[in-house]
Structure formats: C-alpha cells, structure tokens
CSV table of C-alpha atoms and ligand atoms in Angstrom, one decimal:
chain,number,residue,atom,x,y,z
A,1,MET,CA,-0.5,0.2,0.2
A,2,GLU,CA,2.7,2.3,0.8
A,3,ALA,CA,4.9,1.7,-2.0
A,4,PHE,CA,1.7,2.3,-4.0
A,5,THR,CA,1.0,6.0,-2.7
A,6,PHE,CA,4.7,6.5,-2.7
A,7,PHE,CA,4.3,5.1,-6.8
A,8,SER,CA,1.2,7.6,-7.1
A,9,ILE,CA,2.9,10.9,-5.9
A,10,ILE,CA,5.5,10.3,-7.8
A,11,VAL,CA,3.3,9.4,-11.4
A,12,SER,CA,1.2,12.6,-10.6
A,13,SER,CA,4.1,14.9,-9.5
A,14,LEU,CA,5.5,14.1,-12.7
A,15,ILE,CA,2.6,14.9,-14.4
A,16,LEU,CA,1.9,17.9,-12.9
A,17,TYR,CA,5.5,19.1,-13.8
A,18,ALA,CA,5.0,17.7,-18.0
A,19,CYS,CA,1.4,20.5,-17.3
A,20,TRP,CA,3.5,22.9,-16.1
A,21,ALA,CA,6.1,22.5,-18.5
A,22,PHE,CA,3.7,22.6,-21.2
A,23,ILE,CA,2.2,25.9,-19.9
A,24,ALA,CA,5.3,27.7,-19.2
A,25,SER,CA,6.9,27.3,-22.5
A,26,LYS,CA,3.6,27.7,-24.2
A,27,PRO,CA,3.8,31.4,-26.4
A,28,ALA,CA,1.5,33.9,-25.0
A,29,LYS,CA,-1.7,33.0,-26.0
A,30,ASN,CA,-2.8,35.7,-28.1
A,31,LEU,CA,0.7,36.6,-29.7
A,32,PRO,CA,0.6,38.6,-33.7
A,33,PRO,CA,0.5,36.6,-36.3
A,34,GLY,CA,3.7,34.9,-38.4
A,35,PRO,CA,5.0,32.2,-41.0
A,36,PRO,CA,5.3,28.7,-39.3
A,37,LYS,CA,7.8,27.8,-37.4
A,38,LEU,CA,10.6,25.2,-37.8
A,39,PRO,CA,12.1,23.5,-34.6
A,40,ILE,CA,15.3,25.1,-33.1
A,41,ILE,CA,15.9,27.5,-35.7
A,42,GLY,CA,12.4,28.6,-35.9
A,43,ASN,CA,12.2,31.4,-38.5
A,44,MET,CA,15.6,32.0,-39.6
A,45,HIS,CA,15.9,30.4,-42.9
A,46,GLN,CA,13.2,33.7,-44.1
A,47,LEU,CA,15.7,35.9,-42.8
A,48,ASP,CA,17.4,36.6,-45.8
A,49,LYS,CA,20.5,37.4,-44.6
A,50,ILE,CA,21.6,39.9,-47.5
A,51,ALA,CA,18.3,42.1,-47.9
A,52,PRO,CA,16.2,41.2,-44.1
A,53,HIS,CA,14.6,44.3,-44.7
A,54,ARG,CA,13.8,43.4,-47.8
A,55,ALA,CA,12.4,40.2,-46.9
A,56,LEU,CA,10.2,41.3,-44.0
A,57,ARG,CA,8.5,43.6,-46.1
A,58,ALA,CA,7.3,40.9,-48.4
A,59,LEU,CA,6.5,38.8,-44.9
A,60,SER,CA,4.5,42.0,-43.9
A,61,ARG,CA,2.4,41.7,-46.8
A,62,LYS,CA,1.4,38.2,-46.5
A,63,TYR,CA,0.9,38.3,-42.5
A,64,GLY,CA,0.2,42.2,-41.9
A,65,PRO,CA,1.5,45.5,-40.9
A,66,ILE,CA,2.8,43.6,-37.3
A,67,PHE,CA,3.7,39.6,-36.9
A,68,HIS,CA,6.1,37.3,-35.1
A,69,LEU,CA,9.2,35.4,-35.5
A,70,LYS,CA,11.2,33.3,-33.7
A,71,LEU,CA,15.0,33.6,-35.0
A,72,GLY,CA,17.1,31.0,-33.0
A,73,GLN,CA,16.1,31.5,-29.1
A,74,VAL,CA,15.0,35.0,-30.0
A,75,SER,CA,11.5,35.8,-30.0
A,76,THR,CA,10.7,38.5,-32.2
A,77,VAL,CA,8.1,41.3,-33.5
A,78,VAL,CA,8.3,42.9,-36.5
A,79,VAL,CA,6.5,46.5,-37.2
A,80,CYS,CA,5.9,47.4,-41.0
A,81,SER,CA,3.3,50.4,-40.9
A,82,PRO,CA,3.8,53.7,-40.5
A,83,GLN,CA,0.8,53.5,-37.6
A,84,LEU,CA,2.3,50.5,-36.0
A,85,ALA,CA,5.1,52.4,-35.8
A,86,GLN,CA,3.9,55.9,-34.4
A,87,GLU,CA,2.4,53.0,-31.3
A,88,VAL,CA,5.3,51.6,-30.4
A,89,LEU,CA,7.5,54.6,-30.8
A,90,LYS,CA,5.5,57.2,-29.7
A,91,THR,CA,2.3,56.2,-27.4
A,92,GLN,CA,4.2,53.1,-25.9
A,93,ASP,CA,7.5,54.7,-26.5
A,94,LEU,CA,9.7,53.7,-22.9
A,95,THR,CA,7.1,50.3,-23.1
A,96,PHE,CA,9.1,49.1,-25.9
A,97,SER,CA,12.7,52.1,-24.9
A,98,ASP,CA,15.3,48.9,-24.0
A,99,ARG,CA,17.6,47.7,-25.6
A,100,PRO,CA,18.0,43.8,-26.2
A,101,SER,CA,21.6,42.1,-24.8
A,102,MET,CA,23.7,40.8,-27.3
A,103,THR,CA,27.0,38.5,-27.0
A,104,THR,CA,28.4,41.1,-29.7
A,105,SER,CA,27.3,44.2,-28.7
A,106,GLU,CA,28.2,43.2,-24.9
A,107,LEU,CA,31.4,42.1,-25.9
A,108,PHE,CA,32.6,45.0,-28.9
A,109,PHE,CA,30.7,48.0,-25.7
A,110,TYR,CA,32.3,47.5,-22.7
A,111,GLY,CA,29.3,45.2,-21.2
A,112,ARG,CA,26.9,47.4,-23.6
A,113,LYS,CA,28.3,50.9,-21.8
A,114,ASN,CA,27.6,53.1,-25.1
A,115,ILE,CA,24.3,54.8,-25.8
A,116,ALA,CA,23.1,52.8,-28.7
A,117,TRP,CA,23.2,49.6,-26.7
A,118,SER,CA,22.8,50.3,-23.0
A,119,ASP,CA,19.0,50.1,-21.9
A,120,TYR,CA,17.1,53.0,-21.5
A,121,GLY,CA,17.7,54.7,-18.1
A,122,ASN,CA,20.0,57.3,-16.3
A,123,TYR,CA,22.7,56.1,-17.6
A,124,TRP,CA,21.9,56.0,-21.3
A,125,ARG,CA,20.5,59.5,-20.2
A,126,GLN,CA,23.2,61.1,-18.8
A,127,MET,CA,25.6,59.7,-22.1
A,128,LYS,CA,23.0,60.6,-24.6
A,129,LYS,CA,22.4,64.5,-23.5
A,130,MET,CA,26.2,64.8,-23.0
A,131,CYS,CA,27.3,63.6,-26.8
A,132,THR,CA,25.0,65.5,-27.8
A,133,LEU,CA,25.3,69.1,-25.9
A,134,GLU,CA,29.5,68.4,-26.5
A,135,LEU,CA,29.8,66.9,-30.0
A,136,LEU,CA,26.4,66.4,-32.3
A,137,SER,CA,24.7,69.7,-31.3
A,138,VAL,CA,23.9,71.9,-34.2
A,139,LYS,CA,25.7,74.8,-33.1
A,140,LYS,CA,29.2,72.9,-33.1
A,141,SER,CA,27.8,70.4,-36.4
A,142,ARG,CA,29.4,73.0,-38.8
A,143,ASP,CA,32.5,74.1,-37.2
A,144,PRO,CA,34.3,70.6,-37.3
A,145,ILE,CA,33.8,70.0,-41.2
A,146,GLN,CA,37.3,69.3,-42.8
A,147,LYS,CA,37.2,66.7,-45.5
A,148,MET,CA,35.6,63.6,-45.6
A,149,VAL,CA,33.0,61.9,-42.6
A,150,ASN,CA,35.4,59.9,-41.5
A,151,ASP,CA,38.0,63.5,-40.5
A,152,ILE,CA,35.0,65.2,-39.6
A,153,VAL,CA,33.2,62.9,-36.7
A,154,SER,CA,37.2,61.8,-35.9
A,155,ARG,CA,38.6,65.2,-35.5
A,156,ALA,CA,35.3,66.0,-33.3
A,157,THR,CA,35.8,63.1,-31.1
A,158,LEU,CA,39.9,62.7,-30.9
A,159,GLY,CA,41.0,66.1,-31.3
A,160,ASP,CA,43.6,66.5,-33.9
A,161,VAL,CA,46.7,65.0,-31.8
A,162,CYS,CA,46.3,61.4,-32.4
A,163,LYS,CA,48.6,59.2,-33.4
A,164,ASP,CA,47.0,56.1,-33.5
A,165,ARG,CA,44.0,57.9,-35.5
A,166,ASP,CA,44.3,55.4,-38.3
A,167,GLU,CA,44.9,52.5,-36.9
A,168,LEU,CA,42.0,53.1,-34.5
A,169,LEU,CA,40.0,54.2,-37.6
A,170,ASP,CA,41.1,51.1,-39.4
A,171,ARG,CA,40.2,49.0,-36.3
A,172,ALA,CA,37.1,50.3,-35.4
A,173,GLY,CA,35.9,50.2,-38.9
A,174,ALA,CA,37.1,46.0,-38.1
A,175,MET,CA,34.9,46.1,-35.9
A,176,LEU,CA,31.9,47.3,-36.9
A,177,ARG,CA,32.0,44.7,-39.9
A,178,THR,CA,32.2,42.3,-37.5
A,179,PHE,CA,29.8,43.4,-35.4
A,180,ASN,CA,27.3,43.8,-38.6
A,181,SER,CA,27.7,40.6,-40.0
A,182,PHE,CA,25.4,37.7,-39.2
A,183,ASN,CA,26.5,36.3,-35.9
A,184,ILE,CA,24.7,33.1,-35.0
A,185,GLU,CA,25.9,33.5,-31.5
A,186,ASN,CA,23.1,36.6,-31.2
A,187,TYR,CA,19.9,34.3,-31.8
A,188,PHE,CA,21.3,31.4,-29.4
A,189,PRO,CA,22.2,33.3,-26.4
A,190,ARG,CA,21.4,30.6,-24.0
A,191,LEU,CA,23.4,28.2,-26.2
A,192,THR,CA,26.8,29.0,-24.6
A,193,ILE,CA,28.2,25.9,-25.8
A,194,LEU,CA,27.8,27.8,-29.6
A,195,ASN,CA,30.1,30.0,-28.7
A,196,ALA,CA,33.1,27.4,-28.3
A,197,VAL,CA,32.2,25.6,-31.8
A,198,THR,CA,32.0,28.3,-34.1
A,199,GLY,CA,35.2,29.7,-32.1
A,200,ARG,CA,34.4,33.5,-33.2
A,201,LYS,CA,34.3,34.6,-29.8
A,202,ALA,CA,37.8,33.9,-28.9
A,203,THR,CA,38.6,36.1,-32.4
A,204,TRP,CA,36.6,39.2,-31.3
A,205,LEU,CA,37.9,39.0,-27.5
A,206,LYS,CA,41.2,39.0,-29.6
A,207,MET,CA,39.7,42.1,-31.6
A,208,GLN,CA,38.4,43.9,-28.9
A,209,LYS,CA,41.8,43.7,-26.9
A,210,GLN,CA,43.8,45.1,-29.5
A,211,LEU,CA,41.4,47.6,-29.9
A,212,ASP,CA,41.2,48.5,-25.9
A,213,VAL,CA,45.3,48.6,-26.1
A,214,ILE,CA,44.8,52.0,-28.2
A,215,LEU,CA,41.8,53.2,-26.6
A,216,GLU,CA,43.8,53.0,-23.6
A,217,ARG,CA,46.7,55.2,-24.8
A,218,LEU,CA,44.1,57.7,-26.4
A,219,LEU,CA,42.9,58.0,-22.6
A,220,GLU,CA,46.8,58.2,-21.7
A,221,ASP,CA,48.1,60.7,-24.2
A,222,HIS,CA,44.8,62.8,-23.5
A,223,ARG,CA,45.1,63.0,-20.2
A,224,SER,CA,49.4,63.8,-20.3
A,225,ARG,CA,49.0,66.7,-22.5
A,226,PRO,CA,48.4,70.0,-21.6
A,227,THR,CA,44.7,71.2,-21.5
A,228,GLU,CA,43.7,73.3,-25.1
A,229,ASP,CA,41.3,75.7,-26.0
A,230,HIS,CA,39.5,73.6,-28.0
A,231,GLU,CA,38.3,70.6,-26.1
A,232,ASP,CA,37.3,67.5,-28.3
A,233,LEU,CA,35.2,65.1,-27.1
A,234,VAL,CA,37.8,62.8,-24.7
A,235,ASP,CA,38.6,65.9,-23.4
A,236,VAL,CA,35.5,66.0,-21.6
A,237,LEU,CA,34.3,62.9,-20.7
A,238,LEU,CA,37.6,62.8,-19.1
A,239,ARG,CA,37.5,66.6,-17.7
A,240,VAL,CA,34.1,65.1,-16.0
A,241,GLN,CA,34.9,62.2,-14.7
A,242,LYS,CA,38.2,63.4,-13.1
A,243,ASN,CA,35.5,66.2,-11.4
A,244,ASP,CA,33.1,64.1,-10.4
A,245,ASP,CA,30.6,66.5,-12.2
A,246,LEU,CA,28.0,63.3,-13.1
A,247,ASP,CA,25.7,61.9,-11.2
A,248,LEU,CA,26.4,58.9,-12.1
A,249,PRO,CA,30.4,58.6,-11.9
A,250,ILE,CA,32.4,57.3,-15.6
A,251,ALA,CA,35.7,54.9,-15.7
A,252,ASP,CA,37.5,53.9,-18.3
A,253,ASP,CA,35.9,51.5,-20.2
A,254,ASN,CA,32.5,53.9,-20.9
A,255,ILE,CA,35.0,57.1,-21.9
A,256,LYS,CA,36.6,53.8,-24.5
A,257,ALA,CA,32.8,52.8,-25.2
A,258,ILE,CA,31.5,56.3,-26.4
A,259,ILE,CA,34.5,57.0,-28.6
A,260,LEU,CA,34.1,53.7,-30.4
A,261,GLU,CA,30.4,54.6,-31.0
A,262,MET,CA,31.2,58.2,-32.2
A,263,LEU,CA,34.1,56.2,-34.1
A,264,THR,CA,31.4,53.1,-35.3
A,265,ALA,CA,27.5,55.3,-35.3
A,266,GLY,CA,29.1,58.4,-37.1
A,267,THR,CA,30.7,57.3,-40.2
A,268,THR,CA,29.1,54.7,-42.1
A,269,SER,CA,25.5,56.2,-41.8
A,270,SER,CA,26.5,59.4,-43.0
A,271,SER,CA,29.3,58.3,-45.4
A,272,MET,CA,26.5,55.8,-47.3
A,273,THR,CA,23.7,58.5,-48.0
A,274,VAL,CA,26.7,61.1,-49.1
A,275,GLU,CA,27.1,57.8,-51.7
A,276,TRP,CA,23.7,57.0,-52.2
A,277,ALA,CA,23.3,60.0,-53.4
A,278,ILE,CA,25.7,59.9,-55.9
A,279,THR,CA,24.8,56.4,-56.8
A,280,GLU,CA,21.5,57.4,-57.5
A,281,MET,CA,21.9,60.4,-59.5
A,282,MET,CA,24.2,58.5,-61.9
A,283,ARG,CA,20.8,56.5,-62.5
A,284,LYS,CA,18.6,59.1,-63.7
A,285,PRO,CA,21.6,62.1,-65.1
A,286,GLU,CA,18.6,65.1,-64.8
A,287,ILE,CA,18.7,64.6,-61.5
A,288,MET,CA,22.3,65.2,-61.4
A,289,LYS,CA,22.3,67.4,-64.1
A,290,LYS,CA,19.8,69.7,-62.0
A,291,ALA,CA,21.3,69.6,-58.6
A,292,GLN,CA,25.1,70.3,-60.1
A,293,ALA,CA,23.3,73.2,-62.2
A,294,GLU,CA,22.1,74.5,-58.4
A,295,VAL,CA,25.5,74.0,-56.8
A,296,ARG,CA,27.2,75.7,-58.9
A,297,ALA,CA,25.0,79.0,-59.9
A,298,VAL,CA,25.4,79.1,-56.1
A,299,VAL,CA,28.3,78.6,-54.8
A,300,LYS,CA,30.7,81.0,-55.5
A,301,GLY,CA,34.1,80.0,-54.3
A,302,GLU,CA,36.4,76.7,-53.5
A,303,ARG,CA,34.1,75.9,-50.9
A,304,ALA,CA,30.1,75.9,-50.2
A,305,THR,CA,30.1,78.1,-47.3
A,306,GLU,CA,26.9,77.5,-44.6
A,307,ALA,CA,24.6,80.7,-46.0
A,308,GLU,CA,25.1,79.1,-49.5
A,309,ILE,CA,24.1,75.2,-48.8
A,310,GLN,CA,21.7,76.9,-46.7
A,311,LYS,CA,19.9,77.7,-50.4
A,312,LEU,CA,20.5,74.8,-52.5
A,313,ASN,CA,16.6,74.0,-52.1
A,314,TYR,CA,17.4,70.8,-54.8
A,315,THR,CA,19.7,69.2,-53.2
A,316,ARG,CA,18.2,69.2,-50.2
A,317,LEU,CA,15.1,67.1,-51.4
A,318,VAL,CA,18.0,64.9,-52.8
A,319,ILE,CA,19.3,64.3,-49.4
A,320,LYS,CA,15.9,63.8,-48.1
A,321,GLU,CA,14.8,61.3,-50.9
A,322,THR,CA,17.7,59.4,-50.8
A,323,LEU,CA,17.3,59.3,-47.0
A,324,ARG,CA,13.9,57.5,-47.8
A,325,LEU,CA,15.2,54.7,-49.4
A,326,HIS,CA,18.9,54.3,-47.9
A,327,SER,CA,18.8,54.6,-44.2
A,328,LEU,CA,19.1,52.2,-41.4
A,329,PRO,CA,16.2,50.1,-42.5
A,330,LEU,CA,16.0,48.0,-39.7
A,331,MET,CA,16.5,51.0,-37.4
A,332,ILE,CA,18.1,49.5,-34.1
A,333,PRO,CA,16.4,47.4,-32.7
A,334,HIS,CA,14.2,47.4,-29.8
A,335,GLU,CA,13.4,45.6,-26.4
A,336,CYS,CA,9.9,45.2,-24.5
A,337,ARG,CA,10.5,45.9,-21.5
A,338,GLU,CA,7.2,44.6,-19.7
A,339,ASP,CA,3.6,42.9,-21.0
A,340,CYS,CA,2.3,45.0,-23.6
A,341,VAL,CA,-0.8,45.2,-26.2
A,342,VAL,CA,0.0,46.0,-29.6
A,343,ASN,CA,-2.9,46.1,-32.2
A,344,GLY,CA,-5.0,43.8,-29.6
A,345,TYR,CA,-1.8,40.9,-29.3
A,346,ASP,CA,0.0,40.3,-26.6
A,347,ILE,CA,3.9,40.9,-26.5
A,348,PRO,CA,5.2,39.6,-23.3
A,349,ALA,CA,7.9,41.4,-21.4
A,350,LYS,CA,11.8,41.1,-23.3
A,351,THR,CA,10.4,40.4,-26.9
A,352,LYS,CA,12.7,42.2,-29.7
A,353,LEU,CA,11.2,44.7,-31.6
A,354,ILE,CA,12.3,45.4,-35.2
A,355,VAL,CA,10.9,48.3,-36.7
A,356,ASN,CA,10.8,48.0,-40.7
A,357,LEU,CA,11.8,52.1,-41.0
A,358,PHE,CA,12.1,50.5,-44.9
A,359,ALA,CA,8.6,49.1,-45.4
A,360,CYS,CA,7.5,52.4,-44.0
A,361,SER,CA,9.4,54.7,-46.1
A,362,THR,CA,8.3,52.2,-48.9
A,363,ASP,CA,4.9,52.3,-47.7
A,364,PRO,CA,2.2,52.4,-51.1
A,365,ASP,CA,-0.5,53.9,-48.9
A,366,THR,CA,1.6,56.7,-48.6
A,367,TRP,CA,4.4,57.2,-50.7
A,368,GLU,CA,3.6,57.1,-54.9
A,369,ASP,CA,5.8,55.0,-56.3
A,370,PRO,CA,7.1,54.0,-53.3
A,371,ASP,CA,10.3,52.4,-54.9
A,372,THR,CA,11.4,55.1,-57.1
A,373,PHE,CA,13.9,58.3,-56.4
A,374,LYS,CA,11.9,61.5,-57.3
A,375,PRO,CA,13.3,63.9,-55.0
A,376,GLU,CA,10.1,66.3,-56.1
A,377,ARG,CA,7.9,64.6,-54.2
A,378,PHE,CA,9.5,66.4,-50.7
A,379,THR,CA,8.6,70.1,-52.7
A,380,ASP,CA,5.7,70.8,-51.2
A,381,THR,CA,5.6,68.7,-47.9
A,382,THR,CA,6.8,70.7,-44.9
A,383,ILE,CA,7.5,67.0,-43.4
A,384,SER,CA,11.4,67.1,-41.7
A,385,SER,CA,13.2,64.3,-40.7
A,386,THR,CA,12.6,64.9,-37.1
A,387,GLY,CA,10.7,61.5,-35.9
A,388,ALA,CA,7.8,64.1,-35.7
A,389,ASP,CA,5.5,62.4,-39.3
A,390,PHE,CA,5.7,58.1,-39.1
A,391,LYS,CA,5.1,58.4,-43.1
A,392,TYR,CA,8.8,60.1,-42.9
A,393,PHE,CA,11.9,59.1,-39.7
A,394,PRO,CA,15.0,58.2,-41.2
A,395,PHE,CA,17.0,59.2,-37.9
A,396,GLY,CA,13.7,57.2,-36.4
A,397,ALA,CA,11.3,58.6,-33.4
A,398,GLY,CA,11.1,59.0,-29.7
A,399,ARG,CA,13.5,58.6,-26.7
A,400,ARG,CA,15.6,56.5,-28.8
A,401,ILE,CA,16.1,59.3,-31.6
A,402,CYS,CA,19.6,59.2,-33.3
A,403,PRO,CA,21.3,61.8,-31.6
A,404,GLY,CA,23.6,62.5,-34.6
A,405,MET,CA,20.7,63.9,-36.6
A,406,ASN,CA,21.8,67.3,-37.8
A,407,PHE,CA,25.5,66.4,-37.1
A,408,ALA,CA,24.7,64.0,-40.2
A,409,ILE,CA,22.7,66.6,-42.0
A,410,GLY,CA,24.7,69.3,-41.8
A,411,SER,CA,28.5,67.0,-42.5
A,412,VAL,CA,26.0,65.3,-45.5
A,413,GLU,CA,25.0,68.5,-46.6
A,414,TYR,CA,28.0,69.8,-47.0
A,415,ILE,CA,30.2,67.4,-48.5
A,416,LEU,CA,27.6,66.6,-51.5
A,417,THR,CA,27.9,69.8,-52.7
A,418,ASN,CA,31.6,70.2,-52.6
A,419,LEU,CA,30.9,67.2,-54.4
A,420,LEU,CA,28.9,68.5,-56.6
A,421,LEU,CA,30.0,71.7,-57.2
A,422,ARG,CA,34.2,70.5,-57.5
A,423,TYR,CA,33.3,67.2,-59.7
A,424,ASP,CA,31.8,65.7,-62.4
A,425,TRP,CA,31.1,61.5,-62.1
A,426,LYS,CA,31.5,59.2,-64.9
A,427,LEU,CA,30.3,55.4,-65.5
A,428,PRO,CA,33.0,53.1,-66.0
A,429,ASP,CA,33.5,52.6,-70.2
A,430,GLY,CA,30.8,50.8,-71.7
A,431,MET,CA,28.3,51.0,-68.7
A,432,LYS,CA,25.2,52.8,-68.7
A,433,PRO,CA,22.9,54.4,-66.2
A,434,HIS,CA,20.2,51.9,-65.9
A,435,ASP,CA,22.8,49.2,-66.0
A,436,ILE,CA,24.1,50.1,-62.4
A,437,ASP,CA,23.0,47.6,-60.1
A,438,MET,CA,20.8,49.1,-57.1
A,439,ARG,CA,20.5,46.3,-55.1
A,440,ASP,CA,21.6,46.7,-51.4
A,441,THR,CA,22.2,44.7,-48.1
A,442,THR,CA,22.0,45.7,-44.6
A,443,ALA,CA,24.3,46.2,-42.2
A,444,LEU,CA,22.7,48.4,-40.1
A,445,SER,CA,23.5,51.1,-43.0
A,446,THR,CA,22.0,49.7,-46.1
A,447,LEU,CA,25.3,49.1,-48.3
A,448,PRO,CA,25.8,48.7,-51.8
A,449,LEU,CA,25.5,44.7,-52.1
A,450,ASN,CA,28.2,45.2,-55.5
A,451,PRO,CA,29.9,48.4,-55.2
A,452,MET,CA,30.7,50.5,-57.9
A,453,LYS,CA,32.9,52.3,-59.2
A,454,ILE,CA,32.4,56.3,-60.5
A,455,ILE,CA,34.6,57.9,-61.4
A,456,PRO,CA,34.9,61.4,-60.4
A,457,VAL,CA,36.5,64.0,-63.2
A,458,PRO,CA,37.8,67.2,-61.4
A,459,LEU,CA,36.4,70.2,-63.3
A,460,ALA,CA,38.9,72.6,-64.2
A,461,LYS,CA,39.1,75.2,-62.1
A,462,PHE,CA,39.8,72.8,-59.4
A,463,LYS,CA,42.7,70.8,-60.5
B,501,HEM,C1,22.9,60.1,-42.0
B,501,HEM,C2,23.4,59.9,-41.0
B,501,HEM,C3,22.6,58.8,-39.5
B,501,HEM,C4,21.8,58.3,-40.2
B,501,HEM,C5,20.6,57.9,-40.6
B,501,HEM,C6,21.0,57.6,-38.7
B,501,HEM,C7,20.3,56.8,-38.4
B,501,HEM,C8,20.2,56.4,-37.2
B,501,HEM,C9,18.7,55.4,-36.8
B,501,HEM,C10,17.4,55.4,-36.9
B,501,HEM,C11,19.0,55.0,-35.1
B,501,HEM,C12,17.9,54.5,-34.7
B,501,HEM,C13,16.6,54.7,-33.7
B,501,HEM,C14,16.1,53.7,-33.2
B,501,HEM,O1,16.5,53.1,-32.9
B,501,HEM,O2,14.9,53.9,-32.3
B,501,HEM,C15,20.3,55.8,-34.9
B,501,HEM,C16,20.4,55.8,-34.1
B,501,HEM,C17,21.7,56.0,-33.5
B,501,HEM,N1,22.8,56.9,-33.7
B,501,HEM,FE1,22.0,57.4,-35.9
B,501,HEM,N2,21.9,58.4,-38.3
B,501,HEM,C18,22.6,58.9,-38.8
B,501,HEM,C19,24.5,59.2,-38.3
B,501,HEM,C20,24.4,59.7,-36.4
B,501,HEM,C21,25.7,59.6,-36.3
B,501,HEM,C22,26.8,60.9,-37.2
B,501,HEM,C23,26.0,60.0,-34.8
B,501,HEM,C24,27.1,60.0,-34.0
B,501,HEM,C25,28.3,60.7,-34.4
B,501,HEM,C26,25.1,58.7,-34.8
B,501,HEM,C27,25.0,58.5,-33.4
B,501,HEM,C28,23.7,57.5,-33.2
B,501,HEM,C29,23.2,56.8,-31.5
B,501,HEM,C30,23.8,57.0,-30.9
B,501,HEM,C31,22.3,56.3,-31.8
B,501,HEM,C32,21.4,55.6,-30.9
B,501,HEM,C33,20.8,56.1,-29.9
B,501,HEM,C34,19.8,55.8,-28.8
B,501,HEM,O3,19.8,54.6,-28.9
B,501,HEM,O4,18.8,55.9,-27.9
B,501,HEM,N3,24.1,58.8,-35.6
B,501,HEM,N4,20.6,56.3,-36.3
C-alpha cells in the first residue's frame, strides 16, 4: 500500500511537472500572426541574410503590418507600417525603449556601455545628453567639418593630436563590419556552447583587446597633454570624470565605449548617404544635372559656405529622398520592458522589436511609386526628419531617436555640395545608367551589394 502511495505521488508529480512545463513553454495566448516555425531555428531561414529588410517587407505583405518570428531562441515582433511604428515609438515609446542584449554588443562595447546598446535609464540619458551637447549639437556640427565624414567625426571625437588615428579607425571599422555581419551567436544567447563550437568569440575577444590597447593609449595621451582651448569629446569626458561632475560616475571603460560608438555609428551611415545620393543621381542623370546646376549657380568660392548651403533647395530634396530609401532600414532593435498589447496582440516582456523603417518609408498607402527615387516628391511638403511624422523618420523617433541627426545632415549637405561643385562624374567605359546594380544589403546601414566604381572628374578650375 505504502509503495503504491509513493508510486502515485511520483507519477502525479511528473504529470504536474509536465503540465507546468507545457504551460510555461506555451507562447502567450495572442501573439501576432507569423509564418510557421521550424524546430530549433524557428524562422531564421526566412531572414534573408543579404537583404533582411526586403524579406521582412515581403513577409508583412502576407502576414500583415505586425507579425511574430522566432529567430533561434529570440522571440521577435516586426512592425512594418507607419501607424504601428507610431504606436511603438510614440504611444508606447517607454515600453519599447530598452535594447536587446547580444553577445557582440556586450563584448565590443564594454558590457553595453555605449549609448545605442545600453538599456533605457539614467546612464543612457546622461551619456546621450552629454554627447549631444558636446559633440553633436547644431551649433557645433558645422565648425569641425574638414574633408570627409571619417575626418569630421574622428577630429571632433579625438581632437587633432591622435597619433594612432589611422590604426584606430581601421580597427574600429573592422570591428563594425564584424558586428554588423550575421552572427549566429546572437540568436542563441542561452546556448553558450555555440561560442566554443564556432570559436568566434575568442577571435572577437582578441579584436577587442587590440582595440582596447589603442584606446587606453589615447586616454593616456589626452590625460598627459596640456589642456587646450578647444576641447574634443575625449577631453570633455575625461574632465567630467576627474571632476566627478556626473550623477553617475564614469570609468575609463565607459569613455572607451562612447569613443568607439562615435567613430562607428557616426561614420558609415553618413558616408553611405553621400554614396547612395551620388549613385541614385548617376542612375538618373537629369537629377544630377539639376543638382549640379543649382550648386554651381549658388556657390561662388572654392568651397560652399554655410549661408550658400542654406539656399540649396533642390540638393536638400535629393538628400531627403536618399534618406527615405537608404537610411538604417531596420533601425536598431528595441526590446519590450514589460508585457503590453499592440494592435490587439499580446507582446510579452523581453520580446525583441524590429521596426522596419524601410517598409514604412516605402509604404504604398503613403508614397506614390514608393520604390522610385524622386526628390520632387518632397517639393511641397513640410515633412521633416525629426521623427514627428511616421511617414518619414529616417533617424528614428521617440526616446531612442538618433542624437547625431543634425550633425549627420550638416556633414552630408556639406560633403555632397562640395562633390557636386568640384566634380563631374562618369561611369566606367561601356556602362549605362540603367546597368548600375542598385541591389542593397543591410548591415545596420544599407550598403550597395556590389559597390560600384564611379569615376570623379575634377572640374578644370579646381584641379
Ligand atoms: C545619415 C546619417 C545617420 C542616419 C540615417 C542615422 C539613423 C539612425 C537611426 C534610424 C537610429 C535608430 C533609432 C532607434 O533605434 O529608434 C540611430 C540611432 C543612433 N545614432 Fe544615428 N544616424 C546617422 C548618423 C549618426 C551620427 C553622425 C551619429 C554620431 C556621431 C549617430 C549616433 C547614433 C546613436 C548613438 C544612436 C543610438 C541612440 C539611442 O539608442 O538612444 N548617428 N541613428
């Protein structure tokens, strides 16, 4: 009898455990719809590695403007319409203001001590405010402009005296390429054995160490040199660290994470905007001619001045249209801080949120002929890039909006204007505008799948 009781307790416990495990593993009752999931990989096979923004836009045409994917172990909700982008980035902005943790963001950004990958909270607020004020404000955005975006950002961040500048930029660039590529480890965060199997975490650690040595040296050099009139961002961060001026004190690792962020976030997106603008205009020579004519009529000297740039209405439309088609197509992923409901669907806390900015900017209900490059579409609109209108928000919106927006627009306007002023552009022999390969790939920014060689021909008067 006793044996029977003992046996029935064990069996009922097992049944209870099985029921609990089943209920616990069952997804929330009312998740958004989505394609069927395969065991282990979920929907990873549907996330086209080359152009995920296009694959996700295609899925939204089948499953609707909000859908659910399981990417490895990561439960992900994708939003693809301006209305729902407004819901998650404005109405429920706070709920979606965290960032998901990833192996690569933890490793390369000193435990997510940069701005873009840190969770919402006092530290993020403090660092974003300081960088916006000290490096990225409208007032300061024009004066450090020198030659190219790399130069602009690196000089504003590191100052003029940085003997390791080239090596630092090379290594930061390599880190960014690794960070932006498809890293399976990020999709199986709880399967730590994967790190040992792929062996890539060890390689990344080595890359990070090499970068760290240069960044350490940079801090030492800044600390030991006499204070100058013009402080760069590193000087500012070291000063506030020394004076203990901040609510949340910062250590050297925080400063290094911010320097890396400014050198990486600040360069690719702006320089890609310039490259895409030129490429789009090469495809449509009449647009190139119109922009060149405007710039060459307005700019009188060897380089455009601030006042002259302000008069370039058509060039500004070209930049707006370039950003509509070629911003950060999937933005930076957000993460839900608590259970919530979007469009009638349950979204559990910790769900990753992807806002498909590309799908929103090419929404056929909002834009006529949405995939075609037409700067004129902005002629009679007052629509701005500030994230107030969810038809067009190339820098994001809400709390997590890009702090480099004004800096980037200033740099892109300056560089593009001077390129239009000083050069004619031609295609390699035998190539016609319609031969240009416009296919893109996503690595945070949109990059051309096959970068094209466009040949600059300096105008005689600037040779
Ligand atoms: C044309 C150039 C640029 C474009 C199109 C762009 C676009 C964006 C977008 C779409 C986001 C994501 C917003 C979100 O996830 O909600 C973002 C975030 C961010 N951008 Fe930019 N950006 C550009 C230039 C820059 C520059 C020049 C810097 C700094 C030097 C910068 C620093 C950042 C940072 C730190 C974040 C994260 C903000 C946060 O998490 O609070 N960006 N950017």
